[in-house]
Amino acid sequence: MRATQYTCMLLRYLLEPKAGKEKVVMKLKELESSVSTGRKWFRLGNVVHAVQATQQSTHATDLVPRVCLTFANLNRVVYFICDTVLWVRSVGLTSGINQEKWRMWAARHYYYSVLLSLVRDLYEISLQMEQVAHDRAKREKSLSQDPLGYSVAKEEREWLQSFLLLFRSLRKHPPLLLDTVKNLCDILNSLDQLGIYKSNPGVIGLGGLVSSIAGIITVACPHMKLKTN
């Protein structure tokens, strides 16, 4: 449903400038609104899921992932609570709620959650890069001591070495790549809502679609979900 919502947003952005597409754009807008409303029912259970994720993250052995994931999940709990309050207001169950204030609270806590998850991703990437660099150094040491080959390796540009190291690290760890891409896409919407970095609906729609596909992959293929050590 999330993928459908952001697909509608992306298609609507692409079709709006074109003449004769008014009816299609209106139908896409209605479908996007309906799917967004329908997602609220599923989000009610996400509060419980976020609480469980918080409890699980406290058992991580590594300090950095434990702190990042625990606070990220706590912020997700607050985000889902704010989002549920906004849903209660939208269906008319109560009227004494400042929607703009609660919407900003929700966006802020969602931003904190994704940001902390990105910090965890960067930490995991740094560990993977260290491991790849260590393995490479061991291989070079075990090879015949060819001074020419060693000098060529030393002459590689630093940025190229870093890029290749990053590429090899992520290639060896697809779940980490998937989680990083998902979090980078998720943060676009929060940056826009908080006014930190304004994006157009096309960018937000594309980011949301990519993030949703990444989420679907982790559900369909559990081995692609980044594990907590």
PDB file of N, CA and C in Angstrom, residues 152-229:
ATOM      1  N   VAL A 152      52.445   0.473  -7.724  1.00  0.00           N
ATOM      2  CA  VAL A 152      51.233   0.836  -8.474  1.00  0.00           C
ATOM      3  C   VAL A 152      50.055   0.986  -7.520  1.00  0.00           C
ATOM      4  N   ALA A 153      49.961   0.051  -6.577  1.00  0.00           N
ATOM      5  CA  ALA A 153      48.862   0.134  -5.608  1.00  0.00           C
ATOM      6  C   ALA A 153      48.985   1.402  -4.779  1.00  0.00           C
ATOM      7  N   LYS A 154      50.210   1.754  -4.428  1.00  0.00           N
ATOM      8  CA  LYS A 154      50.412   2.941  -3.607  1.00  0.00           C
ATOM      9  C   LYS A 154      50.086   4.221  -4.365  1.00  0.00           C
ATOM     10  N   GLU A 155      50.181   4.176  -5.703  1.00  0.00           N
ATOM     11  CA  GLU A 155      49.973   5.377  -6.492  1.00  0.00           C
ATOM     12  C   GLU A 155      48.502   5.623  -6.803  1.00  0.00           C
ATOM     13  N   GLU A 156      47.628   4.710  -6.431  1.00  0.00           N
ATOM     14  CA  GLU A 156      46.191   4.916  -6.672  1.00  0.00           C
ATOM     15  C   GLU A 156      45.730   6.136  -5.881  1.00  0.00           C
ATOM     16  N   ARG A 157      44.833   6.869  -6.486  1.00  0.00           N
ATOM     17  CA  ARG A 157      44.306   8.049  -5.809  1.00  0.00           C
ATOM     18  C   ARG A 157      43.494   7.650  -4.579  1.00  0.00           C
ATOM     19  N   GLU A 158      43.549   8.492  -3.578  1.00  0.00           N
ATOM     20  CA  GLU A 158      42.867   8.168  -2.323  1.00  0.00           C
ATOM     21  C   GLU A 158      41.365   8.048  -2.515  1.00  0.00           C
ATOM     22  N   TRP A 159      40.803   8.976  -3.295  1.00  0.00           N
ATOM     23  CA  TRP A 159      39.342   8.930  -3.468  1.00  0.00           C
ATOM     24  C   TRP A 159      38.921   7.679  -4.206  1.00  0.00           C
ATOM     25  N   LEU A 160      39.740   7.227  -5.163  1.00  0.00           N
ATOM     26  CA  LEU A 160      39.430   6.003  -5.893  1.00  0.00           C
ATOM     27  C   LEU A 160      39.548   4.794  -4.986  1.00  0.00           C
ATOM     28  N   GLN A 161      40.565   4.782  -4.148  1.00  0.00           N
ATOM     29  CA  GLN A 161      40.716   3.693  -3.187  1.00  0.00           C
ATOM     30  C   GLN A 161      39.517   3.628  -2.248  1.00  0.00           C
ATOM     31  N   SER A 162      39.107   4.796  -1.755  1.00  0.00           N
ATOM     32  CA  SER A 162      37.973   4.843  -0.830  1.00  0.00           C
ATOM     33  C   SER A 162      36.686   4.378  -1.513  1.00  0.00           C
ATOM     34  N   PHE A 163      36.496   4.818  -2.762  1.00  0.00           N
ATOM     35  CA  PHE A 163      35.289   4.424  -3.490  1.00  0.00           C
ATOM     36  C   PHE A 163      35.275   2.924  -3.734  1.00  0.00           C
ATOM     37  N   LEU A 164      36.413   2.376  -4.166  1.00  0.00           N
ATOM     38  CA  LEU A 164      36.476   0.937  -4.415  1.00  0.00           C
ATOM     39  C   LEU A 164      36.280   0.145  -3.128  1.00  0.00           C
ATOM     40  N   LEU A 165      36.821   0.675  -2.047  1.00  0.00           N
ATOM     41  CA  LEU A 165      36.659   0.016  -0.751  1.00  0.00           C
ATOM     42  C   LEU A 165      35.194   0.006  -0.335  1.00  0.00           C
ATOM     43  N   LEU A 166      34.522   1.153  -0.528  1.00  0.00           N
ATOM     44  CA  LEU A 166      33.097   1.241  -0.213  1.00  0.00           C
ATOM     45  C   LEU A 166      32.289   0.304  -1.098  1.00  0.00           C
ATOM     46  N   PHE A 167      32.589   0.298  -2.389  1.00  0.00           N
ATOM     47  CA  PHE A 167      31.863  -0.554  -3.341  1.00  0.00           C
ATOM     48  C   PHE A 167      32.013  -2.030  -2.971  1.00  0.00           C
ATOM     49  N   ARG A 168      33.239  -2.446  -2.676  1.00  0.00           N
ATOM     50  CA  ARG A 168      33.472  -3.842  -2.322  1.00  0.00           C
ATOM     51  C   ARG A 168      32.804  -4.217  -1.007  1.00  0.00           C
ATOM     52  N   SER A 169      32.801  -3.270  -0.071  1.00  0.00           N
ATOM     53  CA  SER A 169      32.171  -3.535   1.238  1.00  0.00           C
ATOM     54  C   SER A 169      30.671  -3.755   1.089  1.00  0.00           C
ATOM     55  N   LEU A 170      30.015  -2.886   0.315  1.00  0.00           N
ATOM     56  CA  LEU A 170      28.570  -3.002   0.134  1.00  0.00           C
ATOM     57  C   LEU A 170      28.210  -4.199  -0.748  1.00  0.00           C
ATOM     58  N   ARG A 171      29.073  -4.504  -1.705  1.00  0.00           N
ATOM     59  CA  ARG A 171      28.811  -5.653  -2.572  1.00  0.00           C
ATOM     60  C   ARG A 171      28.856  -6.952  -1.781  1.00  0.00           C
ATOM     61  N   LYS A 172      29.733  -7.010  -0.782  1.00  0.00           N
ATOM     62  CA  LYS A 172      29.836  -8.199   0.051  1.00  0.00           C
ATOM     63  C   LYS A 172      28.737  -8.274   1.106  1.00  0.00           C
ATOM     64  N   HIS A 173      27.999  -7.169   1.295  1.00  0.00           N
ATOM     65  CA  HIS A 173      26.981  -7.125   2.351  1.00  0.00           C
ATOM     66  C   HIS A 173      25.707  -6.470   1.802  1.00  0.00           C
ATOM     67  N   PRO A 174      24.950  -7.182   0.940  1.00  0.00           N
ATOM     68  CA  PRO A 174      23.734  -6.613   0.336  1.00  0.00           C
ATOM     69  C   PRO A 174      22.700  -6.097   1.340  1.00  0.00           C
ATOM     70  N   PRO A 175      22.480  -6.767   2.491  1.00  0.00           N
ATOM     71  CA  PRO A 175      21.514  -6.215   3.450  1.00  0.00           C
ATOM     72  C   PRO A 175      21.883  -4.813   3.936  1.00  0.00           C
ATOM     73  N   LEU A 176      23.174  -4.571   4.104  1.00  0.00           N
ATOM     74  CA  LEU A 176      23.622  -3.244   4.541  1.00  0.00           C
ATOM     75  C   LEU A 176      23.370  -2.210   3.451  1.00  0.00           C
ATOM     76  N   LEU A 177      23.626  -2.569   2.206  1.00  0.00           N
ATOM     77  CA  LEU A 177      23.346  -1.674   1.077  1.00  0.00           C
ATOM     78  C   LEU A 177      21.860  -1.360   1.002  1.00  0.00           C
ATOM     79  N   LEU A 178      21.029  -2.379   1.134  1.00  0.00           N
ATOM     80  CA  LEU A 178      19.579  -2.202   1.043  1.00  0.00           C
ATOM     81  C   LEU A 178      19.066  -1.307   2.164  1.00  0.00           C
ATOM     82  N   ASP A 179      19.553  -1.525   3.387  1.00  0.00           N
ATOM     83  CA  ASP A 179      19.112  -0.734   4.526  1.00  0.00           C
ATOM     84  C   ASP A 179      19.553   0.722   4.394  1.00  0.00           C
ATOM     85  N   THR A 180      20.769   0.936   3.886  1.00  0.00           N
ATOM     86  CA  THR A 180      21.265   2.298   3.707  1.00  0.00           C
ATOM     87  C   THR A 180      20.458   3.052   2.659  1.00  0.00           C
ATOM     88  N   VAL A 181      20.187   2.391   1.530  1.00  0.00           N
ATOM     89  CA  VAL A 181      19.380   3.019   0.469  1.00  0.00           C
ATOM     90  C   VAL A 181      17.988   3.347   0.991  1.00  0.00           C
ATOM     91  N   LYS A 182      17.402   2.423   1.738  1.00  0.00           N
ATOM     92  CA  LYS A 182      16.060   2.638   2.281  1.00  0.00           C
ATOM     93  C   LYS A 182      16.023   3.848   3.209  1.00  0.00           C
ATOM     94  N   ASN A 183      16.999   3.948   4.101  1.00  0.00           N
ATOM     95  CA  ASN A 183      17.020   5.063   5.051  1.00  0.00           C
ATOM     96  C   ASN A 183      17.310   6.393   4.362  1.00  0.00           C
ATOM     97  N   LEU A 184      18.173   6.383   3.356  1.00  0.00           N
ATOM     98  CA  LEU A 184      18.449   7.609   2.602  1.00  0.00           C
ATOM     99  C   LEU A 184      17.186   8.108   1.891  1.00  0.00           C
ATOM    100  N   CYS A 185      16.422   7.168   1.354  1.00  0.00           N
ATOM    101  CA  CYS A 185      15.161   7.551   0.685  1.00  0.00           C
ATOM    102  C   CYS A 185      14.117   8.029   1.696  1.00  0.00           C
ATOM    103  N   ASP A 186      14.067   7.365   2.860  1.00  0.00           N
ATOM    104  CA  ASP A 186      13.065   7.719   3.873  1.00  0.00           C
ATOM    105  C   ASP A 186      13.283   9.124   4.434  1.00  0.00           C
ATOM    106  N   ILE A 187      14.540   9.547   4.492  1.00  0.00           N
ATOM    107  CA  ILE A 187      14.822  10.829   5.148  1.00  0.00           C
ATOM    108  C   ILE A 187      14.414  12.016   4.275  1.00  0.00           C
ATOM    109  N   LEU A 188      14.205  11.790   2.968  1.00  0.00           N
ATOM    110  CA  LEU A 188      13.845  12.887   2.067  1.00  0.00           C
ATOM    111  C   LEU A 188      12.530  13.542   2.476  1.00  0.00           C
ATOM    112  N   ASN A 189      11.539  12.719   2.827  1.00  0.00           N
ATOM    113  CA  ASN A 189      10.226  13.236   3.200  1.00  0.00           C
ATOM    114  C   ASN A 189      10.309  14.071   4.466  1.00  0.00           C
ATOM    115  N   SER A 190      11.076  13.597   5.456  1.00  0.00           N
ATOM    116  CA  SER A 190      11.209  14.344   6.714  1.00  0.00           C
ATOM    117  C   SER A 190      11.926  15.668   6.504  1.00  0.00           C
ATOM    118  N   LEU A 191      12.971  15.661   5.682  1.00  0.00           N
ATOM    119  CA  LEU A 191      13.695  16.902   5.394  1.00  0.00           C
ATOM    120  C   LEU A 191      12.779  17.931   4.741  1.00  0.00           C
ATOM    121  N   ASP A 192      11.882  17.443   3.897  1.00  0.00           N
ATOM    122  CA  ASP A 192      10.936  18.348   3.226  1.00  0.00           C
ATOM    123  C   ASP A 192       9.906  18.886   4.208  1.00  0.00           C
ATOM    124  N   GLN A 193       9.340  18.012   5.035  1.00  0.00           N
ATOM    125  CA  GLN A 193       8.307  18.427   5.987  1.00  0.00           C
ATOM    126  C   GLN A 193       8.853  19.390   7.028  1.00  0.00           C
ATOM    127  N   LEU A 194      10.092  19.187   7.451  1.00  0.00           N
ATOM    128  CA  LEU A 194      10.693  20.060   8.457  1.00  0.00           C
ATOM    129  C   LEU A 194      11.284  21.328   7.861  1.00  0.00           C
ATOM    130  N   GLY A 195      11.296  21.426   6.543  1.00  0.00           N
ATOM    131  CA  GLY A 195      11.822  22.615   5.883  1.00  0.00           C
ATOM    132  C   GLY A 195      13.339  22.672   5.858  1.00  0.00           C
ATOM    133  N   ILE A 196      13.993  21.559   6.167  1.00  0.00           N
ATOM    134  CA  ILE A 196      15.458  21.525   6.159  1.00  0.00           C
ATOM    135  C   ILE A 196      15.973  21.517   4.724  1.00  0.00           C
ATOM    136  N   TYR A 197      15.321  20.715   3.893  1.00  0.00           N
ATOM    137  CA  TYR A 197      15.677  20.657   2.470  1.00  0.00           C
ATOM    138  C   TYR A 197      14.400  20.366   1.694  1.00  0.00           C
ATOM    139  N   LYS A 198      13.916  21.360   0.956  1.00  0.00           N
ATOM    140  CA  LYS A 198      12.656  21.233   0.245  1.00  0.00           C
ATOM    141  C   LYS A 198      12.841  20.419  -1.042  1.00  0.00           C
ATOM    142  N   SER A 199      11.947  19.474  -1.245  1.00  0.00           N
ATOM    143  CA  SER A 199      11.948  18.653  -2.453  1.00  0.00           C
ATOM    144  C   SER A 199      10.593  18.768  -3.131  1.00  0.00           C
ATOM    145  N   ASN A 200      10.539  18.375  -4.381  1.00  0.00           N
ATOM    146  CA  ASN A 200       9.259  18.362  -5.082  1.00  0.00           C
ATOM    147  C   ASN A 200       8.595  16.994  -4.907  1.00  0.00           C
ATOM    148  N   PRO A 201       7.295  16.893  -5.175  1.00  0.00           N
ATOM    149  CA  PRO A 201       6.585  15.619  -4.994  1.00  0.00           C
ATOM    150  C   PRO A 201       7.176  14.473  -5.813  1.00  0.00           C
ATOM    151  N   GLY A 202       7.821  14.803  -6.948  1.00  0.00           N
ATOM    152  CA  GLY A 202       8.428  13.753  -7.753  1.00  0.00           C
ATOM    153  C   GLY A 202       9.576  13.078  -7.026  1.00  0.00           C
ATOM    154  N   VAL A 203      10.437  13.867  -6.389  1.00  0.00           N
ATOM    155  CA  VAL A 203      11.575  13.315  -5.646  1.00  0.00           C
ATOM    156  C   VAL A 203      11.087  12.516  -4.445  1.00  0.00           C
ATOM    157  N   ILE A 204      10.096  13.078  -3.726  1.00  0.00           N
ATOM    158  CA  ILE A 204       9.561  12.378  -2.558  1.00  0.00           C
ATOM    159  C   ILE A 204       8.861  11.085  -2.975  1.00  0.00           C
ATOM    160  N   GLY A 205       8.112  11.146  -4.086  1.00  0.00           N
ATOM    161  CA  GLY A 205       7.429   9.954  -4.579  1.00  0.00           C
ATOM    162  C   GLY A 205       8.407   8.865  -4.989  1.00  0.00           C
ATOM    163  N   LEU A 206       9.476   9.258  -5.704  1.00  0.00           N
ATOM    164  CA  LEU A 206      10.481   8.283  -6.129  1.00  0.00           C
ATOM    165  C   LEU A 206      11.203   7.688  -4.920  1.00  0.00           C
ATOM    166  N   GLY A 207      11.566   8.558  -3.954  1.00  0.00           N
ATOM    167  CA  GLY A 207      12.235   8.062  -2.755  1.00  0.00           C
ATOM    168  C   GLY A 207      11.350   7.117  -1.964  1.00  0.00           C
ATOM    169  N   GLY A 208      10.072   7.482  -1.831  1.00  0.00           N
ATOM    170  CA  GLY A 208       9.147   6.622  -1.107  1.00  0.00           C
ATOM    171  C   GLY A 208       8.933   5.287  -1.807  1.00  0.00           C
ATOM    172  N   LEU A 209       8.897   5.308  -3.148  1.00  0.00           N
ATOM    173  CA  LEU A 209       8.719   4.072  -3.910  1.00  0.00           C
ATOM    174  C   LEU A 209       9.926   3.153  -3.749  1.00  0.00           C
ATOM    175  N   VAL A 210      11.134   3.720  -3.883  1.00  0.00           N
ATOM    176  CA  VAL A 210      12.349   2.913  -3.723  1.00  0.00           C
ATOM    177  C   VAL A 210      12.427   2.338  -2.307  1.00  0.00           C
ATOM    178  N   SER A 211      12.106   3.170  -1.311  1.00  0.00           N
ATOM    179  CA  SER A 211      12.120   2.713   0.077  1.00  0.00           C
ATOM    180  C   SER A 211      11.107   1.590   0.302  1.00  0.00           C
ATOM    181  N   SER A 212       9.935   1.728  -0.303  1.00  0.00           N
ATOM    182  CA  SER A 212       8.890   0.708  -0.153  1.00  0.00           C
ATOM    183  C   SER A 212       9.307  -0.609  -0.791  1.00  0.00           C
ATOM    184  N   ILE A 213       9.935  -0.530  -1.971  1.00  0.00           N
ATOM    185  CA  ILE A 213      10.410  -1.746  -2.644  1.00  0.00           C
ATOM    186  C   ILE A 213      11.479  -2.430  -1.791  1.00  0.00           C
ATOM    187  N   ALA A 214      12.368  -1.612  -1.198  1.00  0.00           N
ATOM    188  CA  ALA A 214      13.395  -2.175  -0.317  1.00  0.00           C
ATOM    189  C   ALA A 214      12.749  -2.874   0.883  1.00  0.00           C
ATOM    190  N   GLY A 215      11.693  -2.252   1.435  1.00  0.00           N
ATOM    191  CA  GLY A 215      10.985  -2.867   2.552  1.00  0.00           C
ATOM    192  C   GLY A 215      10.301  -4.168   2.161  1.00  0.00           C
ATOM    193  N   ILE A 216       9.729  -4.208   0.955  1.00  0.00           N
ATOM    194  CA  ILE A 216       9.080  -5.424   0.458  1.00  0.00           C
ATOM    195  C   ILE A 216      10.104  -6.547   0.305  1.00  0.00           C
ATOM    196  N   ILE A 217      11.302  -6.193  -0.188  1.00  0.00           N
ATOM    197  CA  ILE A 217      12.360  -7.195  -0.374  1.00  0.00           C
ATOM    198  C   ILE A 217      12.759  -7.812   0.964  1.00  0.00           C
ATOM    199  N   THR A 218      12.889  -6.970   2.002  1.00  0.00           N
ATOM    200  CA  THR A 218      13.304  -7.504   3.311  1.00  0.00           C
ATOM    201  C   THR A 218      12.243  -8.408   3.919  1.00  0.00           C
ATOM    202  N   VAL A 219      10.967  -8.160   3.572  1.00  0.00           N
ATOM    203  CA  VAL A 219       9.891  -9.021   4.076  1.00  0.00           C
ATOM    204  C   VAL A 219       9.838 -10.330   3.285  1.00  0.00           C
ATOM    205  N   ALA A 220       9.961 -10.206   1.949  1.00  0.00           N
ATOM    206  CA  ALA A 220       9.899 -11.388   1.093  1.00  0.00           C
ATOM    207  C   ALA A 220      11.146 -12.261   1.240  1.00  0.00           C
ATOM    208  N   CYS A 221      12.282 -11.633   1.492  1.00  0.00           N
ATOM    209  CA  CYS A 221      13.555 -12.350   1.632  1.00  0.00           C
ATOM    210  C   CYS A 221      14.184 -11.962   2.974  1.00  0.00           C
ATOM    211  N   PRO A 222      13.826 -12.641   4.043  1.00  0.00           N
ATOM    212  CA  PRO A 222      14.317 -12.256   5.385  1.00  0.00           C
ATOM    213  C   PRO A 222      15.839 -12.174   5.499  1.00  0.00           C
ATOM    214  N   HIS A 223      16.576 -12.941   4.672  1.00  0.00           N
ATOM    215  CA  HIS A 223      18.035 -12.894   4.751  1.00  0.00           C
ATOM    216  C   HIS A 223      18.585 -11.571   4.246  1.00  0.00           C
ATOM    217  N   MET A 224      17.733 -10.749   3.589  1.00  0.00           N
ATOM    218  CA  MET A 224      18.159  -9.439   3.103  1.00  0.00           C
ATOM    219  C   MET A 224      17.956  -8.347   4.148  1.00  0.00           C
ATOM    220  N   LYS A 225      17.399  -8.712   5.299  1.00  0.00           N
ATOM    221  CA  LYS A 225      17.209  -7.738   6.377  1.00  0.00           C
ATOM    222  C   LYS A 225      18.482  -7.638   7.193  1.00  0.00           C
ATOM    223  N   LEU A 226      18.903  -6.384   7.467  1.00  0.00           N
ATOM    224  CA  LEU A 226      20.145  -6.171   8.214  1.00  0.00           C
ATOM    225  C   LEU A 226      19.991  -6.667   9.647  1.00  0.00           C
ATOM    226  N   LYS A 227      20.840  -7.588  10.032  1.00  0.00           N
ATOM    227  CA  LYS A 227      20.762  -8.182  11.371  1.00  0.00           C
ATOM    228  C   LYS A 227      21.472  -7.312  12.399  1.00  0.00           C
ATOM    229  N   THR A 228      21.000  -7.405  13.639  1.00  0.00           N
ATOM    230  CA  THR A 228      21.622  -6.710  14.753  1.00  0.00           C
ATOM    231  C   THR A 228      22.506  -7.659  15.520  1.00  0.00           C
ATOM    232  N   ASN A 229      23.791  -7.334  15.588  1.00  0.00           N
ATOM    233  CA  ASN A 229      24.737  -8.204  16.304  1.00  0.00           C
ATOM    234  C   ASN A 229      24.777  -7.870  17.797  1.00  0.00           C
TER     235      ASN A 229
END
